[in-house]
mmCIF file of C-alpha atoms in Angstrom:
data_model
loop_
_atom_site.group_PDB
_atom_site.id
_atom_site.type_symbol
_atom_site.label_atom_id
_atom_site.label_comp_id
_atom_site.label_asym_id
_atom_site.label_seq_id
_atom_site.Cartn_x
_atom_site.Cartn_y
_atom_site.Cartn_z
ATOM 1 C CA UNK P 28 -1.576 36.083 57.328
ATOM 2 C CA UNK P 29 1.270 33.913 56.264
ATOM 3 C CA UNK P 30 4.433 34.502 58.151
ATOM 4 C CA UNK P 31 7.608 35.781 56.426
ATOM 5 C CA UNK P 32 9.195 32.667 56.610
ATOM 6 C CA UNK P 33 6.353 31.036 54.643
ATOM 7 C CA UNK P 34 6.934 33.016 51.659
ATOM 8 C CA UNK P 35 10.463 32.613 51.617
ATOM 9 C CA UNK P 36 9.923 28.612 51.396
ATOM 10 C CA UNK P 37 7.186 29.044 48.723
ATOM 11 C CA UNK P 38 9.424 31.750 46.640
ATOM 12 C CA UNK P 39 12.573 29.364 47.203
ATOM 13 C CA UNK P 40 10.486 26.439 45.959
ATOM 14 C CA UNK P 41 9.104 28.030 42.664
ATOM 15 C CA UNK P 42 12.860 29.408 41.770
ATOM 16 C CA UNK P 43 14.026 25.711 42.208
ATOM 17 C CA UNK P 44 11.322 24.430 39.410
ATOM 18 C CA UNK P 45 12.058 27.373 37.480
ATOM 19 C CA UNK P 46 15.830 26.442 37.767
ATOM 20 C CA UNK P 47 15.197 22.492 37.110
ATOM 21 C CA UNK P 48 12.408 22.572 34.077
ATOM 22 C CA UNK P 49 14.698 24.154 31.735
ATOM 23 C CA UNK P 50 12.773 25.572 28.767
ATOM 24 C CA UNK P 51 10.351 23.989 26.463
ATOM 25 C CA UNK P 52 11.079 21.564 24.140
ATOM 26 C CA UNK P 53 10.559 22.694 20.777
ATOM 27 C CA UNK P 54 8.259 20.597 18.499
ATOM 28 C CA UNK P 55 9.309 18.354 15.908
ATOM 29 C CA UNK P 56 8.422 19.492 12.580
ATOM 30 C CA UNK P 57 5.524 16.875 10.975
ATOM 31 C CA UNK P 58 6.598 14.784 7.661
ATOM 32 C CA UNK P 59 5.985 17.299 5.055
ATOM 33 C CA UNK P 60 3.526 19.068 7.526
ATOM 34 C CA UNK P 61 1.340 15.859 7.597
ATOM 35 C CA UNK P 62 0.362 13.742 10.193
ATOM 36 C CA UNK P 63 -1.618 10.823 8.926
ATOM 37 C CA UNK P 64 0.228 8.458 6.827
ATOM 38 C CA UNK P 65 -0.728 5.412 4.515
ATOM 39 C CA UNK P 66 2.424 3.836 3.708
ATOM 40 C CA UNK P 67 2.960 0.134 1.755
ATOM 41 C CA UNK P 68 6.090 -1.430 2.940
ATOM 42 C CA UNK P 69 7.895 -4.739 2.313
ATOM 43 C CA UNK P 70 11.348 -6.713 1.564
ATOM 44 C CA UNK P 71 11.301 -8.131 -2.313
ATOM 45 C CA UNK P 72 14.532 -9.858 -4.056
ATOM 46 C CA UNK P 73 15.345 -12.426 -6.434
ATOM 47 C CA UNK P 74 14.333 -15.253 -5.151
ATOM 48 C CA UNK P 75 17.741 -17.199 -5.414
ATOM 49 C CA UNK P 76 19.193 -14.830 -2.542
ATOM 50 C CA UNK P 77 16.166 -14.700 -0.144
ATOM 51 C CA UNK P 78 14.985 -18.312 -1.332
ATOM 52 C CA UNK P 79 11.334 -17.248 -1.812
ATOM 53 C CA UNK P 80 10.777 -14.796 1.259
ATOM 54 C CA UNK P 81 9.368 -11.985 0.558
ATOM 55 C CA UNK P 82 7.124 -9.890 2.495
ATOM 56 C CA UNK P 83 4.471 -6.718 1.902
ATOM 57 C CA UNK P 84 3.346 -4.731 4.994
ATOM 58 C CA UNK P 85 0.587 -2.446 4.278
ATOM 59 C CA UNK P 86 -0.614 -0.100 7.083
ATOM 60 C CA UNK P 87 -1.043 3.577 8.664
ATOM 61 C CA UNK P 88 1.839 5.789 10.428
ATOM 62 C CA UNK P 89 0.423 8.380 12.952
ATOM 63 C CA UNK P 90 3.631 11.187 13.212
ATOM 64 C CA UNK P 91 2.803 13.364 16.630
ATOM 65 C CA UNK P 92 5.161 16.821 17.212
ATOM 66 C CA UNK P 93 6.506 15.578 20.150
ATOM 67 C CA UNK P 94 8.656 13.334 17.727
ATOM 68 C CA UNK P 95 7.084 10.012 18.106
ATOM 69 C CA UNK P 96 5.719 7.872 15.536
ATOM 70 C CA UNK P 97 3.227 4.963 15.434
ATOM 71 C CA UNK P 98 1.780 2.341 12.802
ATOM 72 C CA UNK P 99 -0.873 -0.260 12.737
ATOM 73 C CA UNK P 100 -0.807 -2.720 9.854
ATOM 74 C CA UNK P 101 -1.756 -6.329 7.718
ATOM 75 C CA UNK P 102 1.370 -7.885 6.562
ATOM 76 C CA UNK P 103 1.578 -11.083 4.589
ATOM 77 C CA UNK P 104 4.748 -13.366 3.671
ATOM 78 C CA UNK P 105 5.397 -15.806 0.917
ATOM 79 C CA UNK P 106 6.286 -18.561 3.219
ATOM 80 C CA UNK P 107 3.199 -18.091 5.056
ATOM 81 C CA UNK P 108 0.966 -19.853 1.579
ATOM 82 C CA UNK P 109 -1.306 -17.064 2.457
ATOM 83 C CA UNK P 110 -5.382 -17.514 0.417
ATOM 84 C CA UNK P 111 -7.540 -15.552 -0.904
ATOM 85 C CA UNK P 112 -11.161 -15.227 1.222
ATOM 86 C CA UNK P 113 -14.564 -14.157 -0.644
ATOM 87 C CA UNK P 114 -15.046 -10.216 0.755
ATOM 88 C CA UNK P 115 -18.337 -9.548 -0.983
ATOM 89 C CA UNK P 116 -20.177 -10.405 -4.274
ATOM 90 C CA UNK P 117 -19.721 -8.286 -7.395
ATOM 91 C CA UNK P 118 -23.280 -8.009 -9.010
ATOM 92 C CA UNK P 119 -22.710 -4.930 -11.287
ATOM 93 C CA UNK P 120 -24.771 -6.257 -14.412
ATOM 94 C CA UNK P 121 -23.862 -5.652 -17.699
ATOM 95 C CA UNK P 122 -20.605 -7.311 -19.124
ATOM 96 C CA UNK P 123 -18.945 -7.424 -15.862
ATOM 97 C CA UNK P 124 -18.978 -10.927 -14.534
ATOM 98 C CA UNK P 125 -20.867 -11.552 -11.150
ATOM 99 C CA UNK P 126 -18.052 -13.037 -9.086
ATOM 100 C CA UNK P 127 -17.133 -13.244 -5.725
ATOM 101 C CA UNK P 128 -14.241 -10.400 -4.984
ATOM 102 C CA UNK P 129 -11.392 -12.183 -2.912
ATOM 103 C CA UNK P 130 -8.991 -10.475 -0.881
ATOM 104 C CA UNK P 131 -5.703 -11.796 0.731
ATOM 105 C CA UNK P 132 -6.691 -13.678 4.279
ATOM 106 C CA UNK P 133 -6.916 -11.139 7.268
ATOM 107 C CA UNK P 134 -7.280 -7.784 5.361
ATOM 108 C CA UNK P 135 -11.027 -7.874 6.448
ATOM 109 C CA UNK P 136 -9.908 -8.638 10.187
ATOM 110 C CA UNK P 137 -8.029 -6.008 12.364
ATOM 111 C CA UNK P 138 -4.904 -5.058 12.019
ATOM 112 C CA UNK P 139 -2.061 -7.677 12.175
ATOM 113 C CA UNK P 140 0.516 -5.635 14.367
ATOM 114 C CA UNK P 141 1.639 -1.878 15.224
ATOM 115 C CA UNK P 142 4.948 -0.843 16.531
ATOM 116 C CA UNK P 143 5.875 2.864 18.310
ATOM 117 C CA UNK P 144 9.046 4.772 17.312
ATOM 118 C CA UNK P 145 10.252 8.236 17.095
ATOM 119 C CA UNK P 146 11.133 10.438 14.192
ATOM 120 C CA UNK P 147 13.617 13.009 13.411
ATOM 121 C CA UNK P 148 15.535 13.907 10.503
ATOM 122 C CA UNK P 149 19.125 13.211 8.678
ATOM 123 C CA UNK P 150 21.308 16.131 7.788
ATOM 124 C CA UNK P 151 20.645 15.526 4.463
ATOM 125 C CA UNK P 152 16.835 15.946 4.879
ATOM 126 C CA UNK P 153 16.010 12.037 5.141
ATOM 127 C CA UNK P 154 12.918 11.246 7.495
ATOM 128 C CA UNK P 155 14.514 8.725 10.197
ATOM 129 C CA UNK P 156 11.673 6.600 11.916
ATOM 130 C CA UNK P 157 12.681 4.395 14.294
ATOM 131 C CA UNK P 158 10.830 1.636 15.400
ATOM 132 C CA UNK P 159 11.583 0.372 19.072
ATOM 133 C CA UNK P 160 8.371 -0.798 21.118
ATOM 134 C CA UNK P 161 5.554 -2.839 19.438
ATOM 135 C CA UNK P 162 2.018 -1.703 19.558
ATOM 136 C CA UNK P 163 1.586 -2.783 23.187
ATOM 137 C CA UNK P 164 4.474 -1.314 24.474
ATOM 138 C CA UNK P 165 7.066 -4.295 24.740
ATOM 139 C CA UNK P 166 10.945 -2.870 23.489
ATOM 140 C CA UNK P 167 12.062 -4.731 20.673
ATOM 141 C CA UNK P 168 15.473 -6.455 20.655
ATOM 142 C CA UNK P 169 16.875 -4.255 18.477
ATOM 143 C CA UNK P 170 15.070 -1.164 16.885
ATOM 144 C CA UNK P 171 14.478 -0.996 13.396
ATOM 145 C CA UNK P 172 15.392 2.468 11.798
ATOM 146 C CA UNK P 173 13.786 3.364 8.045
ATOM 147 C CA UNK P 174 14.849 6.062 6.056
ATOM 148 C CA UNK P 175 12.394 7.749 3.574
ATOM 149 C CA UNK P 176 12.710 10.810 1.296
ATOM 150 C CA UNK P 177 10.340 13.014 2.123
ATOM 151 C CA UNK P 178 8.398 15.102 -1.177
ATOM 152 C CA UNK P 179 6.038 18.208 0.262
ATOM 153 C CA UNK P 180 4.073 20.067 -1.737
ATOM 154 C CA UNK P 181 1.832 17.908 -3.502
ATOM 155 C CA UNK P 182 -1.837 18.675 -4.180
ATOM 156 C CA UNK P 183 -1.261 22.648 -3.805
ATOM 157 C CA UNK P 184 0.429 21.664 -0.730
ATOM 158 C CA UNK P 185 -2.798 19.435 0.870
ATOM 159 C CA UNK P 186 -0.586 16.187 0.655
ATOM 160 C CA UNK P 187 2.720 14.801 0.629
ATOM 161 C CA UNK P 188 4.906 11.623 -0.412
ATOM 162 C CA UNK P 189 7.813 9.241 1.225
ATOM 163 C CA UNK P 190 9.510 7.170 -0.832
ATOM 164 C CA UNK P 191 12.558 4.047 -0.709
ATOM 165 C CA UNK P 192 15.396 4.991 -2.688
ATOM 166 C CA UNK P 193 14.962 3.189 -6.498
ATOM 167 C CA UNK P 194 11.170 3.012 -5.647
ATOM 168 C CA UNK P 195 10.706 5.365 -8.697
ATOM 169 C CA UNK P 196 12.514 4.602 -12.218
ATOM 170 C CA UNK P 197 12.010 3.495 -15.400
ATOM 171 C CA UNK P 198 8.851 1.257 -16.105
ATOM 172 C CA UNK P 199 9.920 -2.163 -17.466
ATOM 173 C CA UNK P 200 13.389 -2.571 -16.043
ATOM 174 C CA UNK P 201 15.365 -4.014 -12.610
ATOM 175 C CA UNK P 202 15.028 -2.153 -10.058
ATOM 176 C CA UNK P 203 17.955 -1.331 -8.265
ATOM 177 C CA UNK P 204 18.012 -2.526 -4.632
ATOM 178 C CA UNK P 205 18.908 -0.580 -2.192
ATOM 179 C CA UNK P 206 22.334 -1.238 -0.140
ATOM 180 C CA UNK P 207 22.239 -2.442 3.148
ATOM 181 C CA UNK P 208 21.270 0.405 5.711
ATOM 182 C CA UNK P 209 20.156 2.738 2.906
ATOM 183 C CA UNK P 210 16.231 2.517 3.718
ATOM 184 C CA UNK P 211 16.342 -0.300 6.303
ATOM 185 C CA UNK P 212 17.501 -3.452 7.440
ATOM 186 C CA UNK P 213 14.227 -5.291 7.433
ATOM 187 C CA UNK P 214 13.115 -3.859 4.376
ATOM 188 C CA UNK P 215 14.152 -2.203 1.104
ATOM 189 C CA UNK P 216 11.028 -0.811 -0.688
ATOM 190 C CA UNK P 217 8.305 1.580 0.286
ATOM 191 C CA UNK P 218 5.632 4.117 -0.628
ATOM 192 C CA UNK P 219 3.724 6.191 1.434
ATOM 193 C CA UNK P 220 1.445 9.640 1.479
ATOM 194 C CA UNK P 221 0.559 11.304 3.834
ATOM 195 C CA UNK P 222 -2.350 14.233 4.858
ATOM 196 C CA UNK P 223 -3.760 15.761 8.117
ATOM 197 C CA UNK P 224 -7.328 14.103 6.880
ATOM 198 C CA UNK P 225 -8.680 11.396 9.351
ATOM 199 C CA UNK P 226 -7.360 7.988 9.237
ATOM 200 C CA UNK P 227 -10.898 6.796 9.880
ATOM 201 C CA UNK P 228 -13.867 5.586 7.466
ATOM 202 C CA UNK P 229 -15.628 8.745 7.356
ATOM 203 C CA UNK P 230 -12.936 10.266 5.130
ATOM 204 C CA UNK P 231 -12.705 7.190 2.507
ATOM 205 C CA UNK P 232 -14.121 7.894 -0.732
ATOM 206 C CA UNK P 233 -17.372 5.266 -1.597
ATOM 207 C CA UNK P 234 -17.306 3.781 -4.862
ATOM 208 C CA UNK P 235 -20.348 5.543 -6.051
ATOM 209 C CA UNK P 236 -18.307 8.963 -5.635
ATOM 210 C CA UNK P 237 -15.416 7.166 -7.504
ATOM 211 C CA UNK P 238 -17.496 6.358 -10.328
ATOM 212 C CA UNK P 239 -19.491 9.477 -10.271
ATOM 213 C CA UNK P 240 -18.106 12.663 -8.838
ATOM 214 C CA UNK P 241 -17.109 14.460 -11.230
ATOM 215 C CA UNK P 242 -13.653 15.455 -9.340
ATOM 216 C CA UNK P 243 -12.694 11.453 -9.631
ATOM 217 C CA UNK P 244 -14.450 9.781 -12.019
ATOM 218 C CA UNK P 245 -12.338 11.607 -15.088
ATOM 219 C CA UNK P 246 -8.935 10.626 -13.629
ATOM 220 C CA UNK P 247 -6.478 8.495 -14.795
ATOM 221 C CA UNK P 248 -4.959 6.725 -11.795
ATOM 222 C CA UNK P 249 -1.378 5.607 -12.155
ATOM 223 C CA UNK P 250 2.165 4.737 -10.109
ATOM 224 C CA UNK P 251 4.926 2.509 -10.041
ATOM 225 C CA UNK P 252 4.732 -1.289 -8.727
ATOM 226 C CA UNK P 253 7.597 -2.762 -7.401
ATOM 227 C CA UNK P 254 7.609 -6.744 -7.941
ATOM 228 C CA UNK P 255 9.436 -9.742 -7.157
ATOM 229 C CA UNK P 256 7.783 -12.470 -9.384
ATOM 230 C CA UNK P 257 8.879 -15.402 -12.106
ATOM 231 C CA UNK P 258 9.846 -14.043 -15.818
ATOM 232 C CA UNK P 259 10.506 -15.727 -18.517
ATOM 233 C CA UNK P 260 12.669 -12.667 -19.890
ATOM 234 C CA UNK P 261 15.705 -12.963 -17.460
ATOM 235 C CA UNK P 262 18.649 -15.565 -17.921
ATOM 236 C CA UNK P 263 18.503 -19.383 -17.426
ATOM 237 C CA UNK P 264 20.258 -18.451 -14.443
ATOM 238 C CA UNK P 265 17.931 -16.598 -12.428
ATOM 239 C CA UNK P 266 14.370 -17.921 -11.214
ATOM 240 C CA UNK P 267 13.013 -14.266 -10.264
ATOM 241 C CA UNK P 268 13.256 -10.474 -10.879
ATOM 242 C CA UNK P 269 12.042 -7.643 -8.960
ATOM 243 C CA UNK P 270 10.864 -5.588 -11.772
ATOM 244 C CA UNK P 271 8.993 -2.097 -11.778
ATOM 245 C CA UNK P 272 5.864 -2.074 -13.845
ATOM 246 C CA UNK P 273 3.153 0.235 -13.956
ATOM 247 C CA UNK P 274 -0.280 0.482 -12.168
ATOM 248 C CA UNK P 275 -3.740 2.012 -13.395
ATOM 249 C CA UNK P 276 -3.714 2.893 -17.209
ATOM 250 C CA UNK P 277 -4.861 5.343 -19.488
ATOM 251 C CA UNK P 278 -8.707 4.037 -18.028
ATOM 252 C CA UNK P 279 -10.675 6.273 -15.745
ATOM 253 C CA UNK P 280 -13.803 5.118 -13.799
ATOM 254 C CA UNK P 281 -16.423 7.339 -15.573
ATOM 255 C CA UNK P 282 -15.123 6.696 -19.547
ATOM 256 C CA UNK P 283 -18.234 7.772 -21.338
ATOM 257 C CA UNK P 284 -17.590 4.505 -23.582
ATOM 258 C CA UNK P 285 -16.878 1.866 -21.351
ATOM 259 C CA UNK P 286 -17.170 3.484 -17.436
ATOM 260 C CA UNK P 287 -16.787 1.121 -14.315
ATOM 261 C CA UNK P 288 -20.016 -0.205 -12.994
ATOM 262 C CA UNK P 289 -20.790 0.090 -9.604
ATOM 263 C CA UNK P 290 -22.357 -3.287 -8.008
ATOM 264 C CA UNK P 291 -25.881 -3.416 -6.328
ATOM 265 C CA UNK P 292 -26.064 -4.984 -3.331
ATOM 266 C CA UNK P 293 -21.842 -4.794 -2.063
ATOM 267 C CA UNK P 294 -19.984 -1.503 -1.798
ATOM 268 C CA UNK P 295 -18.125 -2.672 -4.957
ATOM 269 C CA UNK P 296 -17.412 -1.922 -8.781
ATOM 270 C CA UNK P 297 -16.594 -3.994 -11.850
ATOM 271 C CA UNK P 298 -15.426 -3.602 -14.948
ATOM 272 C CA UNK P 299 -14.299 -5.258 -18.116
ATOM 273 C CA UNK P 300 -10.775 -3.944 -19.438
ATOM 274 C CA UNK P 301 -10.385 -4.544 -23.626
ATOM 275 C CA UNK P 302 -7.501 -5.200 -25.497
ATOM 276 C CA UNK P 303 -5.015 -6.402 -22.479
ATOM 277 C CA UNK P 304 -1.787 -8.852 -22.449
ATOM 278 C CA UNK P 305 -4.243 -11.543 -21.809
ATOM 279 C CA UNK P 306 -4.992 -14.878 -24.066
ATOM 280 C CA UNK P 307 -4.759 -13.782 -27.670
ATOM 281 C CA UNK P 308 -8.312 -15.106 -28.441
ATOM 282 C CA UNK P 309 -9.306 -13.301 -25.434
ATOM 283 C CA UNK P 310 -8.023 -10.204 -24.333
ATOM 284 C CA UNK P 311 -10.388 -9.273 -21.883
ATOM 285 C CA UNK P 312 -9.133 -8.450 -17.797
ATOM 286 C CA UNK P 313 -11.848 -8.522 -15.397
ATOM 287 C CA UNK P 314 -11.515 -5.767 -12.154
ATOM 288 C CA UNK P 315 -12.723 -5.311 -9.589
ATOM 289 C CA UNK P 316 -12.301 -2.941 -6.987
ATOM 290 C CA UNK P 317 -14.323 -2.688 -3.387
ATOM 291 C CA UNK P 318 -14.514 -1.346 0.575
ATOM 292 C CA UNK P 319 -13.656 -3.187 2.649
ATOM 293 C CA UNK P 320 -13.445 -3.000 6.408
ATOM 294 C CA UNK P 321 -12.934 0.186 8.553
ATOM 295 C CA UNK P 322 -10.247 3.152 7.677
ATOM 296 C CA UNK P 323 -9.182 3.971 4.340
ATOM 297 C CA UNK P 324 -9.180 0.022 3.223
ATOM 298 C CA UNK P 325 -10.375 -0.919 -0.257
ATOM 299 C CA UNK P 326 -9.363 -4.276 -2.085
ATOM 300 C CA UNK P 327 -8.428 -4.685 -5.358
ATOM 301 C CA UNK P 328 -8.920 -8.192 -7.819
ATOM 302 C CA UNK P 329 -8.324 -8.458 -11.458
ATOM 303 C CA UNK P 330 -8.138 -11.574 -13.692
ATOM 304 C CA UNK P 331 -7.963 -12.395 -17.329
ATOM 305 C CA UNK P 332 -11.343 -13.808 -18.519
ATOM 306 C CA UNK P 333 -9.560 -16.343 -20.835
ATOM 307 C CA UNK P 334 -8.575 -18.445 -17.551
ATOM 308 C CA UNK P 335 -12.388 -19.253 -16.617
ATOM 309 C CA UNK P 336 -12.461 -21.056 -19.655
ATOM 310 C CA UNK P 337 -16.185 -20.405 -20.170
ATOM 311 C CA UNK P 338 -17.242 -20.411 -16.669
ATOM 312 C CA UNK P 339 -18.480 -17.183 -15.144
ATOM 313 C CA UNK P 340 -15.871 -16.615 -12.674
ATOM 314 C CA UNK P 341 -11.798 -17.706 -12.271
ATOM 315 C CA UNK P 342 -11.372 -19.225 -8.870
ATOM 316 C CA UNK P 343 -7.765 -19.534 -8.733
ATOM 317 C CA UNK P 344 -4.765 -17.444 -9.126
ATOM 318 C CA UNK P 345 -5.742 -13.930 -9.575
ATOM 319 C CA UNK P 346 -4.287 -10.963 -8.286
ATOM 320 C CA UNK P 347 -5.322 -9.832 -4.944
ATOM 321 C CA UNK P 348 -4.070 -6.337 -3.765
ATOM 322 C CA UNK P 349 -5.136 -4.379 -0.649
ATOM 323 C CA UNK P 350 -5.227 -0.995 -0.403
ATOM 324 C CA UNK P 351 -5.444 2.346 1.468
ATOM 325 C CA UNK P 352 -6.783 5.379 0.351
ATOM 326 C CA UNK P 353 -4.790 8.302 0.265
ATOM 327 C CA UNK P 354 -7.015 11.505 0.955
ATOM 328 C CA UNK P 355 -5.319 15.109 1.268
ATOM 329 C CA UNK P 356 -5.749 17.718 3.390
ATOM 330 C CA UNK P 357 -9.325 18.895 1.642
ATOM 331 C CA UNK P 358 -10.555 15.937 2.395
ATOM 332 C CA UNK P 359 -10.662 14.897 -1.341
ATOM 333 C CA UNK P 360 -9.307 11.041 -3.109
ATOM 334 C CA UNK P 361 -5.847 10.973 -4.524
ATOM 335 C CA UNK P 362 -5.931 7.261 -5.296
ATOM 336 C CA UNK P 363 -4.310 4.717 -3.621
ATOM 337 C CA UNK P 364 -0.968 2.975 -1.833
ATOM 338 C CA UNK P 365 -1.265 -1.005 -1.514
ATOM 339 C CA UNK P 366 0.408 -4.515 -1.925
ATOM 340 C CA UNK P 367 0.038 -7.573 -3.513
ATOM 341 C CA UNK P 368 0.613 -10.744 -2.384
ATOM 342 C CA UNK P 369 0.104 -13.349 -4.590
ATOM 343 C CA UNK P 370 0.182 -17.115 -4.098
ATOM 344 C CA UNK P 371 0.424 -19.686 -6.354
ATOM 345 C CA UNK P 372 -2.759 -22.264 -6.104
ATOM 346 C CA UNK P 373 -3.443 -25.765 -7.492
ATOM 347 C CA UNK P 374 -6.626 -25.487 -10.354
ATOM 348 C CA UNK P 375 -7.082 -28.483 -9.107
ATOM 349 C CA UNK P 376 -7.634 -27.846 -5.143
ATOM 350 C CA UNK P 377 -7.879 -24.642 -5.161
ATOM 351 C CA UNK P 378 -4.742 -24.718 -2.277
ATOM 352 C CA UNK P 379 -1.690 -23.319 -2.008
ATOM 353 C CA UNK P 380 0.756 -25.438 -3.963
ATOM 354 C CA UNK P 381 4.578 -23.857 -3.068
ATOM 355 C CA UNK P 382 5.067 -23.353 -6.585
ATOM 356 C CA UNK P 383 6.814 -20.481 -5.259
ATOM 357 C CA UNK P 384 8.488 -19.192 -8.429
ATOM 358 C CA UNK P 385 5.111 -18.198 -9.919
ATOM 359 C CA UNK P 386 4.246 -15.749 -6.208
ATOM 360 C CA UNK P 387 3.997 -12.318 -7.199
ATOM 361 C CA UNK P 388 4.926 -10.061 -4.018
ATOM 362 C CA UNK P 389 4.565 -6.284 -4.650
ATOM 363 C CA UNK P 390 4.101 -3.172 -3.471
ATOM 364 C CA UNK P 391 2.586 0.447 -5.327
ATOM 365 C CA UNK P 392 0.925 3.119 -5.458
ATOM 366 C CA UNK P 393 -1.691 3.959 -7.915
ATOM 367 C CA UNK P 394 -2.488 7.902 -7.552
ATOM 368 C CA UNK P 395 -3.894 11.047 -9.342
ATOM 369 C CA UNK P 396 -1.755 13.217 -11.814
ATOM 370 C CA UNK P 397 -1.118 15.622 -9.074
ATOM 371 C CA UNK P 398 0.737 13.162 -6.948
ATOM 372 C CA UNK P 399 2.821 11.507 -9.690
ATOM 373 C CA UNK P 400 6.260 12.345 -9.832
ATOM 374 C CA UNK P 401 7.912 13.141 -13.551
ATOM 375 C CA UNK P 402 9.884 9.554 -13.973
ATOM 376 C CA UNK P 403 12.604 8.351 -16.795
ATOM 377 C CA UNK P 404 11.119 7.019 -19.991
#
């Protein structure tokens, strides 16, 4: 039998943890109720005040109620004269060209980097994440803080949205940057959505169900793309813009008339847009879209036929854009959030040829009608 003065020590003991522990912390409420994020990210300007530097990070954030916050990600700068790389062959017959489909160099590969934060929120209902560790664990010099606005809701409530101030606006026009500190100090632009699905292949829509199912294959995908690039429209003075144009079209995959065509030996599909901004004795844009990789990755290519100049394929400056799927909480396709980063190449070589004015360095999203927010005409 334990003595008397046993129990006293053991009762003392528990009353000193109950004294010390305190009470539980409370949890920290998810973004919008989601967890898994896919979120394009990046710092774009005119090029005569960041002399041709801009950046696109594209990548997952993983929100835990315990308020901490981590990402894994591909990022690409301008500087860097990053290529395109063959990621599969796009034999879809018919009028679609069979082409290799490039991507931009190390999408195929695992992610570039990750960082680990924490999250809370501004008392005017901002999301604050804070990076201040990298992936492995190392503190950074000095943490990096981004502030998002934060739309719930979406999908019946099965998805939700974070947005850079100015990200949305008026199709055609400048976009206003943000000041300093008002989204971030290593960035200025950004688009994310975010779910509780899986982060992981098994919840990425194939391209046969884009092209077929019924629940995709009938919707018009569209967004906003944010983009620093050349234009010819801006004064003598300036060498760049950062515009906002739009992404997808009044297209769908399945149009009974002229439907995408999925390839037959890659996970891939093709298709032959009419009546573009391309040559005007040729105003056909060839796309592509295909998986790619693990997770929700796709990639994106599209050129204007005109530039092969008879030749099957165009093997030199087309657009290359990797993307993530979004997927809500059903488990069902939304569309997409990617980047672009586009480098200029010789049609000579084939190699990077720092004609930086002509880079095109974007990011957008590219989503269903019930994820697109009502924007200014």
């Amino acid at each position: 039998m334990r003595s008397a003065g046993a129990l006293a020590a053991v009762m003392a003991l528990l009353a000193s943890v109950l004294v010390t522990a305190g009470p539980a912390q409370a949890a920290t409420p998810l973004p919008g109720g989601k967890a898994n994020w896919v979120v394009s990210v990046g710092y774009l300007d005119l090029a005569t005040k960041n002399n041709y530097r801009n950046w696109a990070r594209l990548g997952y954030y993983a929100f835990q109620t315990d308020g901490t916050v981590t990402t894994n990600y591909w990022t690409w700068n301008q500087r860097d004269q990053v290529k395109r790389v063959n990621a599969m062959t796009a034999n879809c017959g018919g009028n679609v060209p069979t082409c290799p489909i490039r991507t931009v160099d190390g999408f195929a590969g695992d992610p570039m980097g990750g960082y680990q934060g924490t999250f809370a929120y501004t008392a005017d209902g901002r999301l604050a994440v804070t990076w201040t560790r990298t992936a492995s664990g190392t503190p950074l010099g000095q943490p990096v803080t981004e502030y998002w606005n934060v739309t719930t809701g979406l999908a019946n409530g099965r998805a939700a949205r974070i947005t850079s101030p100015t990200f949305y606006g008026a199709y055609g026009n400048d976009v206003t940057i943000p000041a300093p500190g008002a989204f971030s100090a290593h960035a200025n632009f950004g688009v994310g959505y975010g779910s509780n699905a899986s982060l992981g292949r098994e919840s990425r829509a194939t391209m046969a169900q884009l092209v077929n199912d019924p629940r995709y294959n009938a919707e018009p995908y569209q967004g906003a793309y944010v983009v620093a690039k050349a234009s010819s429209s801006v004064p003598a003075t300036r060498t760049g813009i950062v515009g906002r144009e739009g992404t997808g079209g009044a297209w769908h995959f399945g149009a009974a008339s002229n439907p995408w065509k999925l390839c037959a030996g890659s996970p891939c599909m093709g298709w032959l847009q009419p009546n573009t901004s391309c040559s005007s004795t040729d105003k056909d844009r060839v796309r592509y879209i295909g998986e790619i990789g693990g997770g929700r990755r796709n990639t994106e290519e599209y050129w204007c036929k005109s530039l092969a100049q008879g030749r099957p394929c165009y093997a030199y400056n087309s657009h290359p854009r990797p993307m993530l799927q979004v997927i809500d909480d059903a488990g069902e396709f939304q569309g997409w959030v990617g980047v672009e980063a586009f480098t200029h190449v010789s049609t000579t070589t084939g190699l990077p040829d720092s004609s930086w004015v002509e880079g095109y360095w974007g990011i957008f999203d590219m989503v269903s009608a019930t994820l697109q927010p009502e924007l200014p005409s």
